[in-house]
């Protein structure tokens, strides 16, 4: 086996390849989203750090959840920045029966 082949199959070669990919993506890619090199570094870190895999799975789940403004209880208070007014409704205290 040649020395070049052994380097190509090593962990430092993977890190160098991911770094080169990150530099190329930085200047060539203008889209939003997770760059390929960042995902690669995340997976590489998950290999060596115990909690990183859990963090990556949590982020994946968070991206899949929708958070809509209309969900939840209706707002009690309202702030009108253009009109300079604020309406605050205080909930009534219920007396114990």
GROMACS .gro file of N, CA, C and O in nm:
model
  388
    1UNK      N    1   0.084  -0.118   0.000
    1UNK     CA    2   0.000   0.000   0.000
    1UNK      C    3   0.088   0.124   0.000
    1UNK      O    4   0.188   0.130   0.069
    2UNK      N    5   0.041   0.222  -0.073
    2UNK     CA    6   0.119   0.345  -0.080
    2UNK      C    7   0.082   0.437   0.036
    2UNK      O    8  -0.023   0.424   0.098
    3UNK      N    9   0.169   0.531   0.061
    3UNK     CA   10   0.148   0.627   0.170
    3UNK      C   11   0.029   0.717   0.140
    3UNK      O   12  -0.048   0.753   0.231
    4UNK      N   13   0.009   0.753   0.014
    4UNK     CA   14  -0.105   0.836  -0.025
    4UNK      C   15  -0.238   0.767   0.001
    4UNK      O   16  -0.335   0.831   0.044
    5UNK      N   17  -0.245   0.637  -0.027
    5UNK     CA   18  -0.367   0.562  -0.003
    5UNK      C   19  -0.397   0.553   0.147
    5UNK      O   20  -0.513   0.568   0.189
    6UNK      N   21  -0.295   0.532   0.227
    6UNK     CA   22  -0.316   0.525   0.372
    6UNK      C   23  -0.365   0.658   0.428
    6UNK      O   24  -0.451   0.662   0.515
    7UNK      N   25  -0.311   0.769   0.376
    7UNK     CA   26  -0.359   0.900   0.422
    7UNK      C   27  -0.503   0.922   0.378
    7UNK      O   28  -0.585   0.975   0.454
    8UNK      N   29  -0.535   0.883   0.255
    8UNK     CA   30  -0.671   0.903   0.203
    8UNK      C   31  -0.775   0.826   0.284
    8UNK      O   32  -0.891   0.865   0.290
    9UNK      N   33  -0.736   0.717   0.345
    9UNK     CA   34  -0.828   0.635   0.423
    9UNK      C   35  -0.827   0.671   0.572
    9UNK      O   36  -0.891   0.604   0.652
   10UNK      N   37  -0.761   0.779   0.610
   10UNK     CA   38  -0.747   0.812   0.752
   10UNK      C   39  -0.845   0.921   0.794
   10UNK      O   40  -0.907   0.988   0.712
   11UNK      N   41  -0.857   0.939   0.924
   11UNK     CA   42  -0.943   1.042   0.980
   11UNK      C   43  -0.895   1.184   0.946
   11UNK      O   44  -0.977   1.269   0.912
   12UNK      N   45  -0.764   1.212   0.951
   12UNK     CA   46  -0.721   1.347   0.911
   12UNK      C   47  -0.757   1.380   0.765
   12UNK      O   48  -0.789   1.494   0.734
   13UNK      N   49  -0.757   1.280   0.679
   13UNK     CA   50  -0.796   1.305   0.540
   13UNK      C   51  -0.943   1.344   0.532
   13UNK      O   52  -0.980   1.432   0.453
   14UNK      N   53  -1.027   1.282   0.614
   14UNK     CA   54  -1.168   1.318   0.618
   14UNK      C   55  -1.187   1.462   0.665
   14UNK      O   56  -1.265   1.538   0.607
   15UNK      N   57  -1.113   1.501   0.767
   15UNK     CA   58  -1.123   1.638   0.818
   15UNK      C   59  -1.076   1.737   0.713
   15UNK      O   60  -1.139   1.841   0.691
   16UNK      N   61  -0.965   1.707   0.645
   16UNK     CA   62  -0.915   1.795   0.539
   16UNK      C   63  -1.017   1.806   0.426
   16UNK      O   64  -1.045   1.915   0.374
   17UNK      N   65  -1.078   1.694   0.387
   17UNK     CA   66  -1.179   1.695   0.280
   17UNK      C   67  -1.300   1.778   0.320
   17UNK      O   68  -1.354   1.855   0.240
   18UNK      N   69  -1.345   1.765   0.445
   18UNK     CA   70  -1.458   1.845   0.491
   18UNK      C   71  -1.424   1.993   0.494
   18UNK      O   72  -1.507   2.078   0.462
   19UNK      N   73  -1.300   2.027   0.532
   19UNK     CA   74  -1.258   2.166   0.535
   19UNK      C   75  -1.255   2.224   0.394
   19UNK      O   76  -1.303   2.335   0.370
   20UNK      N   77  -1.202   2.150   0.299
   20UNK     CA   78  -1.199   2.197   0.160
   20UNK      C   79  -1.341   2.214   0.107
   20UNK      O   80  -1.372   2.312   0.039
   21UNK      N   81  -1.429   2.119   0.139
   21UNK     CA   82  -1.568   2.130   0.098
   21UNK      C   83  -1.635   2.253   0.159
   21UNK      O   84  -1.711   2.322   0.091
   22UNK      N   85  -1.604   2.283   0.285
   22UNK     CA   86  -1.661   2.401   0.349
   22UNK      C   87  -1.615   2.529   0.280
   22UNK      O   88  -1.693   2.623   0.260
   23UNK      N   89  -1.488   2.536   0.242
   23UNK     CA   90  -1.436   2.655   0.173
   23UNK      C   91  -1.502   2.670   0.037
   23UNK      O   92  -1.544   2.780  -0.001
   24UNK      N   93  -1.515   2.560  -0.036
   24UNK     CA   94  -1.578   2.566  -0.169
   24UNK      C   95  -1.724   2.607  -0.155
   24UNK      O   96  -1.773   2.692  -0.231
   25UNK      N   97  -1.796   2.552  -0.059
   25UNK     CA   98  -1.936   2.588  -0.038
   25UNK      C   99  -1.953   2.733   0.002
   25UNK      O  100  -2.049   2.798  -0.036
   26UNK      N  101  -1.860   2.782   0.080
   26UNK     CA  102  -1.869   2.921   0.127
   26UNK      C  103  -1.869   3.020   0.011
   26UNK      O  104  -1.941   3.119   0.012
   27UNK      N  105  -1.791   2.992  -0.091
   27UNK     CA  106  -1.779   3.086  -0.201
   27UNK      C  107  -1.867   3.051  -0.321
   27UNK      O  108  -1.898   3.138  -0.401
   28UNK      N  109  -1.910   2.927  -0.334
   28UNK     CA  110  -1.985   2.886  -0.451
   28UNK      C  111  -2.135   2.875  -0.425
   28UNK      O  112  -2.214   2.892  -0.517
   29UNK      N  113  -2.174   2.850  -0.304
   29UNK     CA  114  -2.315   2.824  -0.273
   29UNK      C  115  -2.378   2.944  -0.206
   29UNK      O  116  -2.328   2.995  -0.108
   30UNK      N  117  -2.493   2.987  -0.255
   30UNK     CA  118  -2.562   3.102  -0.197
   30UNK      C  119  -2.700   3.066  -0.143
   30UNK      O  120  -2.777   3.152  -0.107
   31UNK      N  121  -2.733   2.937  -0.139
   31UNK     CA  122  -2.864   2.894  -0.091
   31UNK      C  123  -2.867   2.890   0.061
   31UNK      O  124  -2.765   2.876   0.126
   32UNK      N  125  -2.989   2.899   0.113
   32UNK     CA  126  -3.006   2.884   0.257
   32UNK      C  127  -3.016   2.736   0.290
   32UNK      O  128  -3.040   2.653   0.205
   33UNK      N  129  -2.999   2.705   0.415
   33UNK     CA  130  -3.006   2.566   0.460
   33UNK      C  131  -2.874   2.523   0.519
   33UNK      O  132  -2.778   2.600   0.525
   34UNK      N  133  -2.870   2.400   0.563
   34UNK     CA  134  -2.748   2.347   0.623
   34UNK      C  135  -2.649   2.309   0.515
   34UNK      O  136  -2.680   2.228   0.428
   35UNK      N  137  -2.530   2.367   0.516
   35UNK     CA  138  -2.428   2.327   0.418
   35UNK      C  139  -2.387   2.182   0.439
   35UNK      O  140  -2.394   2.128   0.550
   36UNK      N  141  -2.343   2.119   0.333
   36UNK     CA  142  -2.304   1.979   0.339
   36UNK      C  143  -2.187   1.960   0.434
   36UNK      O  144  -2.183   1.864   0.511
   37UNK      N  145  -2.091   2.052   0.429
   37UNK     CA  146  -1.973   2.039   0.517
   37UNK      C  147  -2.013   2.049   0.664
   37UNK      O  148  -1.960   1.978   0.748
   38UNK      N  149  -2.108   2.137   0.697
   38UNK     CA  150  -2.152   2.150   0.835
   38UNK      C  151  -2.219   2.022   0.883
   38UNK      O  152  -2.199   1.979   0.997
   39UNK      N  153  -2.298   1.962   0.797
   39UNK     CA  154  -2.361   1.834   0.833
   39UNK      C  155  -2.254   1.726   0.851
   39UNK      O  156  -2.264   1.643   0.942
   40UNK      N  157  -2.152   1.731   0.767
   40UNK     CA  158  -2.042   1.633   0.780
   40UNK      C  159  -1.965   1.650   0.909
   40UNK      O  160  -1.932   1.552   0.976
   41UNK      N  161  -1.936   1.776   0.945
   41UNK     CA  162  -1.866   1.801   1.071
   41UNK      C  163  -1.953   1.760   1.190
   41UNK      O  164  -1.903   1.710   1.291
   42UNK      N  165  -2.084   1.782   1.179
   42UNK     CA  166  -2.175   1.741   1.287
   42UNK      C  167  -2.174   1.591   1.307
   42UNK      O  168  -2.169   1.542   1.420
   43UNK      N  169  -2.177   1.518   1.197
   43UNK     CA  170  -2.174   1.372   1.207
   43UNK      C  171  -2.039   1.322   1.258
   43UNK      O  172  -2.032   1.226   1.333
   44UNK      N  173  -1.932   1.389   1.216
   44UNK     CA  174  -1.799   1.352   1.265
   44UNK      C  175  -1.790   1.376   1.416
   44UNK      O  176  -1.738   1.294   1.490
   45UNK      N  177  -1.843   1.489   1.462
   45UNK     CA  178  -1.844   1.518   1.604
   45UNK      C  179  -1.930   1.420   1.682
   45UNK      O  180  -1.898   1.383   1.795
   46UNK      N  181  -2.041   1.375   1.621
   46UNK     CA  182  -2.129   1.279   1.687
   46UNK      C  183  -2.060   1.144   1.705
   46UNK      O  184  -2.094   1.068   1.795
   47UNK      N  185  -1.961   1.117   1.621
   47UNK     CA  186  -1.888   0.991   1.634
   47UNK      C  187  -1.803   0.990   1.761
   47UNK      O  188  -1.788   0.887   1.826
   48UNK      N  189  -1.750   1.106   1.798
   48UNK     CA  190  -1.656   1.112   1.911
   48UNK      C  191  -1.715   1.172   2.038
   48UNK      O  192  -1.657   1.159   2.144
   49UNK      N  193  -1.827   1.243   2.029
   49UNK     CA  194  -1.889   1.303   2.148
   49UNK      C  195  -2.020   1.230   2.177
   49UNK      O  196  -2.105   1.216   2.090
   50UNK      N  197  -2.037   1.190   2.301
   50UNK     CA  198  -2.153   1.109   2.338
   50UNK      C  199  -2.284   1.187   2.325
   50UNK      O  200  -2.384   1.134   2.275
   51UNK      N  201  -2.288   1.312   2.365
   51UNK     CA  202  -2.413   1.388   2.365
   51UNK      C  203  -2.445   1.454   2.232
   51UNK      O  204  -2.555   1.505   2.213
   52UNK      N  205  -2.353   1.454   2.139
   52UNK     CA  206  -2.375   1.523   2.011
   52UNK      C  207  -2.484   1.454   1.929
   52UNK      O  208  -2.562   1.520   1.862
   53UNK      N  209  -2.491   1.323   1.934
   53UNK     CA  210  -2.594   1.250   1.857
   53UNK      C  211  -2.733   1.290   1.907
   53UNK      O  212  -2.823   1.314   1.827
   54UNK      N  213  -2.749   1.301   2.039
   54UNK     CA  214  -2.879   1.342   2.094
   54UNK      C  215  -2.913   1.484   2.051
   54UNK      O  216  -3.028   1.515   2.020
   55UNK      N  217  -2.814   1.572   2.049
   55UNK     CA  218  -2.836   1.710   2.007
   55UNK      C  219  -2.879   1.717   1.860
   55UNK      O  220  -2.971   1.792   1.825
   56UNK      N  221  -2.816   1.639   1.775
   56UNK     CA  222  -2.852   1.638   1.633
   56UNK      C  223  -2.994   1.585   1.612
   56UNK      O  224  -3.070   1.639   1.531
   57UNK      N  225  -3.031   1.482   1.686
   57UNK     CA  226  -3.167   1.428   1.677
   57UNK      C  227  -3.270   1.528   1.727
   57UNK      O  228  -3.377   1.543   1.669
   58UNK      N  229  -3.237   1.601   1.834
   58UNK     CA  230  -3.328   1.703   1.887
   58UNK      C  231  -3.349   1.815   1.786
   58UNK      O  232  -3.461   1.860   1.763
   59UNK      N  233  -3.242   1.859   1.723
   59UNK     CA  234  -3.254   1.964   1.621
   59UNK      C  235  -3.339   1.918   1.503
   59UNK      O  236  -3.417   1.995   1.448
   60UNK      N  237  -3.323   1.793   1.464
   60UNK     CA  238  -3.401   1.739   1.354
   60UNK      C  239  -3.550   1.738   1.388
   60UNK      O  240  -3.634   1.775   1.306
   61UNK      N  241  -3.584   1.698   1.511
   61UNK     CA  242  -3.723   1.696   1.554
   61UNK      C  243  -3.779   1.837   1.562
   61UNK      O  244  -3.895   1.860   1.527
   62UNK      N  245  -3.702   1.933   1.609
   62UNK     CA  246  -3.748   2.072   1.620
   62UNK      C  247  -3.780   2.132   1.484
   62UNK      O  248  -3.872   2.211   1.470
   63UNK      N  249  -3.702   2.096   1.383
   63UNK     CA  250  -3.728   2.148   1.248
   63UNK      C  251  -3.858   2.094   1.192
   63UNK      O  252  -3.923   2.159   1.110
   64UNK      N  253  -3.899   1.976   1.235
   64UNK     CA  254  -4.019   1.914   1.182
   64UNK      C  255  -4.147   1.965   1.249
   64UNK      O  256  -4.255   1.950   1.194
   65UNK      N  257  -4.136   2.024   1.366
   65UNK     CA  258  -4.254   2.074   1.437
   65UNK      C  259  -4.294   2.210   1.382
   65UNK      O  260  -4.210   2.295   1.355
   66UNK      N  261  -4.424   2.231   1.367
   66UNK     CA  262  -4.473   2.360   1.323
   66UNK      C  263  -4.513   2.442   1.444
   66UNK      O  264  -4.572   2.391   1.539
   67UNK      N  265  -4.485   2.569   1.438
   67UNK     CA  266  -4.522   2.659   1.547
   67UNK      C  267  -4.604   2.771   1.486
   67UNK      O  268  -4.550   2.862   1.424
   68UNK      N  269  -4.735   2.761   1.501
   68UNK     CA  270  -4.823   2.861   1.442
   68UNK      C  271  -4.870   2.958   1.549
   68UNK      O  272  -4.893   2.920   1.664
   69UNK      N  273  -4.886   3.082   1.508
   69UNK     CA  274  -4.926   3.186   1.603
   69UNK      C  275  -5.067   3.164   1.655
   69UNK      O  276  -5.099   3.197   1.768
   70UNK      N  277  -5.154   3.107   1.575
   70UNK     CA  278  -5.292   3.087   1.615
   70UNK      C  279  -5.312   2.975   1.714
   70UNK      O  280  -5.419   2.962   1.773
   71UNK      N  281  -5.213   2.891   1.734
   71UNK     CA  282  -5.225   2.781   1.829
   71UNK      C  283  -5.219   2.835   1.971
   71UNK      O  284  -5.149   2.929   2.001
   72UNK      N  285  -5.293   2.775   2.060
   72UNK     CA  286  -5.287   2.817   2.200
   72UNK      C  287  -5.407   2.901   2.238
   72UNK      O  288  -5.503   2.917   2.163
   73UNK      N  289  -5.402   2.957   2.356
   73UNK     CA  290  -5.513   3.036   2.408
   73UNK      C  291  -5.521   3.171   2.336
   73UNK      O  292  -5.420   3.223   2.290
   74UNK      N  293  -5.642   3.226   2.329
   74UNK     CA  294  -5.654   3.359   2.266
   74UNK      C  295  -5.583   3.464   2.351
   74UNK      O  296  -5.580   3.454   2.474
   75UNK      N  297  -5.524   3.563   2.288
   75UNK     CA  298  -5.452   3.664   2.366
   75UNK      C  299  -5.547   3.751   2.447
   75UNK      O  300  -5.653   3.789   2.400
   76UNK      N  301  -5.508   3.779   2.568
   76UNK     CA  302  -5.587   3.866   2.654
   76UNK      C  303  -5.548   4.012   2.634
   76UNK      O  304  -5.629   4.100   2.648
   77UNK      N  305  -5.424   4.035   2.603
   77UNK     CA  306  -5.375   4.172   2.590
   77UNK      C  307  -5.338   4.199   2.445
   77UNK      O  308  -5.305   4.108   2.369
   78UNK      N  309  -5.342   4.326   2.409
   78UNK     CA  310  -5.313   4.366   2.272
   78UNK      C  311  -5.233   4.496   2.275
   78UNK      O  312  -5.264   4.587   2.352
   79UNK      N  313  -5.130   4.505   2.193
   79UNK     CA  314  -5.049   4.627   2.185
   79UNK      C  315  -5.053   4.677   2.042
   79UNK      O  316  -5.021   4.604   1.948
   80UNK      N  317  -5.094   4.804   2.026
   80UNK     CA  318  -5.098   4.867   1.895
   80UNK      C  319  -4.985   4.969   1.889
   80UNK      O  320  -4.996   5.079   1.944
   81UNK      N  321  -4.875   4.933   1.825
   81UNK     CA  322  -4.759   5.021   1.820
   81UNK      C  323  -4.783   5.144   1.734
   81UNK      O  324  -4.736   5.253   1.766
   82UNK      N  325  -4.858   5.126   1.626
   82UNK     CA  326  -4.885   5.242   1.538
   82UNK      C  327  -4.976   5.343   1.607
   82UNK      O  328  -4.955   5.464   1.596
   83UNK      N  329  -5.077   5.297   1.677
   83UNK     CA  330  -5.171   5.387   1.745
   83UNK      C  331  -5.121   5.434   1.881
   83UNK      O  332  -5.175   5.527   1.939
   84UNK      N  333  -5.019   5.367   1.934
   84UNK     CA  334  -4.966   5.405   2.064
   84UNK      C  335  -5.054   5.364   2.180
   84UNK      O  336  -5.054   5.431   2.284
   85UNK      N  337  -5.131   5.259   2.164
   85UNK     CA  338  -5.219   5.215   2.272
   85UNK      C  339  -5.191   5.069   2.307
   85UNK      O  340  -5.144   4.992   2.225
   86UNK      N  341  -5.223   5.036   2.430
   86UNK     CA  342  -5.211   4.899   2.476
   86UNK      C  343  -5.336   4.864   2.556
   86UNK      O  344  -5.381   4.942   2.638
   87UNK      N  345  -5.394   4.751   2.529
   87UNK     CA  346  -5.512   4.704   2.602
   87UNK      C  347  -5.470   4.582   2.682
   87UNK      O  348  -5.423   4.482   2.626
   88UNK      N  349  -5.483   4.593   2.814
   88UNK     CA  350  -5.445   4.483   2.902
   88UNK      C  351  -5.569   4.437   2.975
   88UNK      O  352  -5.632   4.513   3.048
   89UNK      N  353  -5.605   4.312   2.956
   89UNK     CA  354  -5.722   4.254   3.024
   89UNK      C  355  -5.671   4.164   3.135
   89UNK      O  356  -5.603   4.065   3.110
   90UNK      N  357  -5.704   4.196   3.256
   90UNK     CA  358  -5.664   4.118   3.372
   90UNK      C  359  -5.772   4.014   3.398
   90UNK      O  360  -5.890   4.048   3.405
   91UNK      N  361  -5.736   3.888   3.412
   91UNK     CA  362  -5.838   3.786   3.439
   91UNK      C  363  -5.903   3.807   3.576
   91UNK      O  364  -5.838   3.851   3.669
   92UNK      N  365  -6.031   3.776   3.579
   92UNK     CA  366  -6.105   3.793   3.705
   92UNK      C  367  -6.060   3.688   3.806
   92UNK      O  368  -6.032   3.576   3.771
   93UNK      N  369  -6.057   3.730   3.933
   93UNK     CA  370  -6.024   3.636   4.041
   93UNK      C  371  -6.149   3.557   4.075
   93UNK      O  372  -6.255   3.613   4.099
   94UNK      N  373  -6.138   3.428   4.075
   94UNK     CA  374  -6.253   3.344   4.111
   94UNK      C  375  -6.255   3.322   4.261
   94UNK      O  376  -6.152   3.294   4.321
   95UNK      N  377  -6.370   3.337   4.317
   95UNK     CA  378  -6.387   3.314   4.461
   95UNK      C  379  -6.405   3.163   4.486
   95UNK      O  380  -6.475   3.096   4.410
   96UNK      N  381  -6.344   3.114   4.591
   96UNK     CA  382  -6.363   2.971   4.620
   96UNK      C  383  -6.508   2.943   4.659
   96UNK      O  384  -6.569   3.018   4.732
   97UNK      N  385  -6.562   2.836   4.606
   97UNK     CA  386  -6.702   2.806   4.636
   97UNK      C  387  -6.718   2.707   4.747
   97UNK      O  388  -6.639   2.646   4.800
   0.00000   0.00000   0.00000
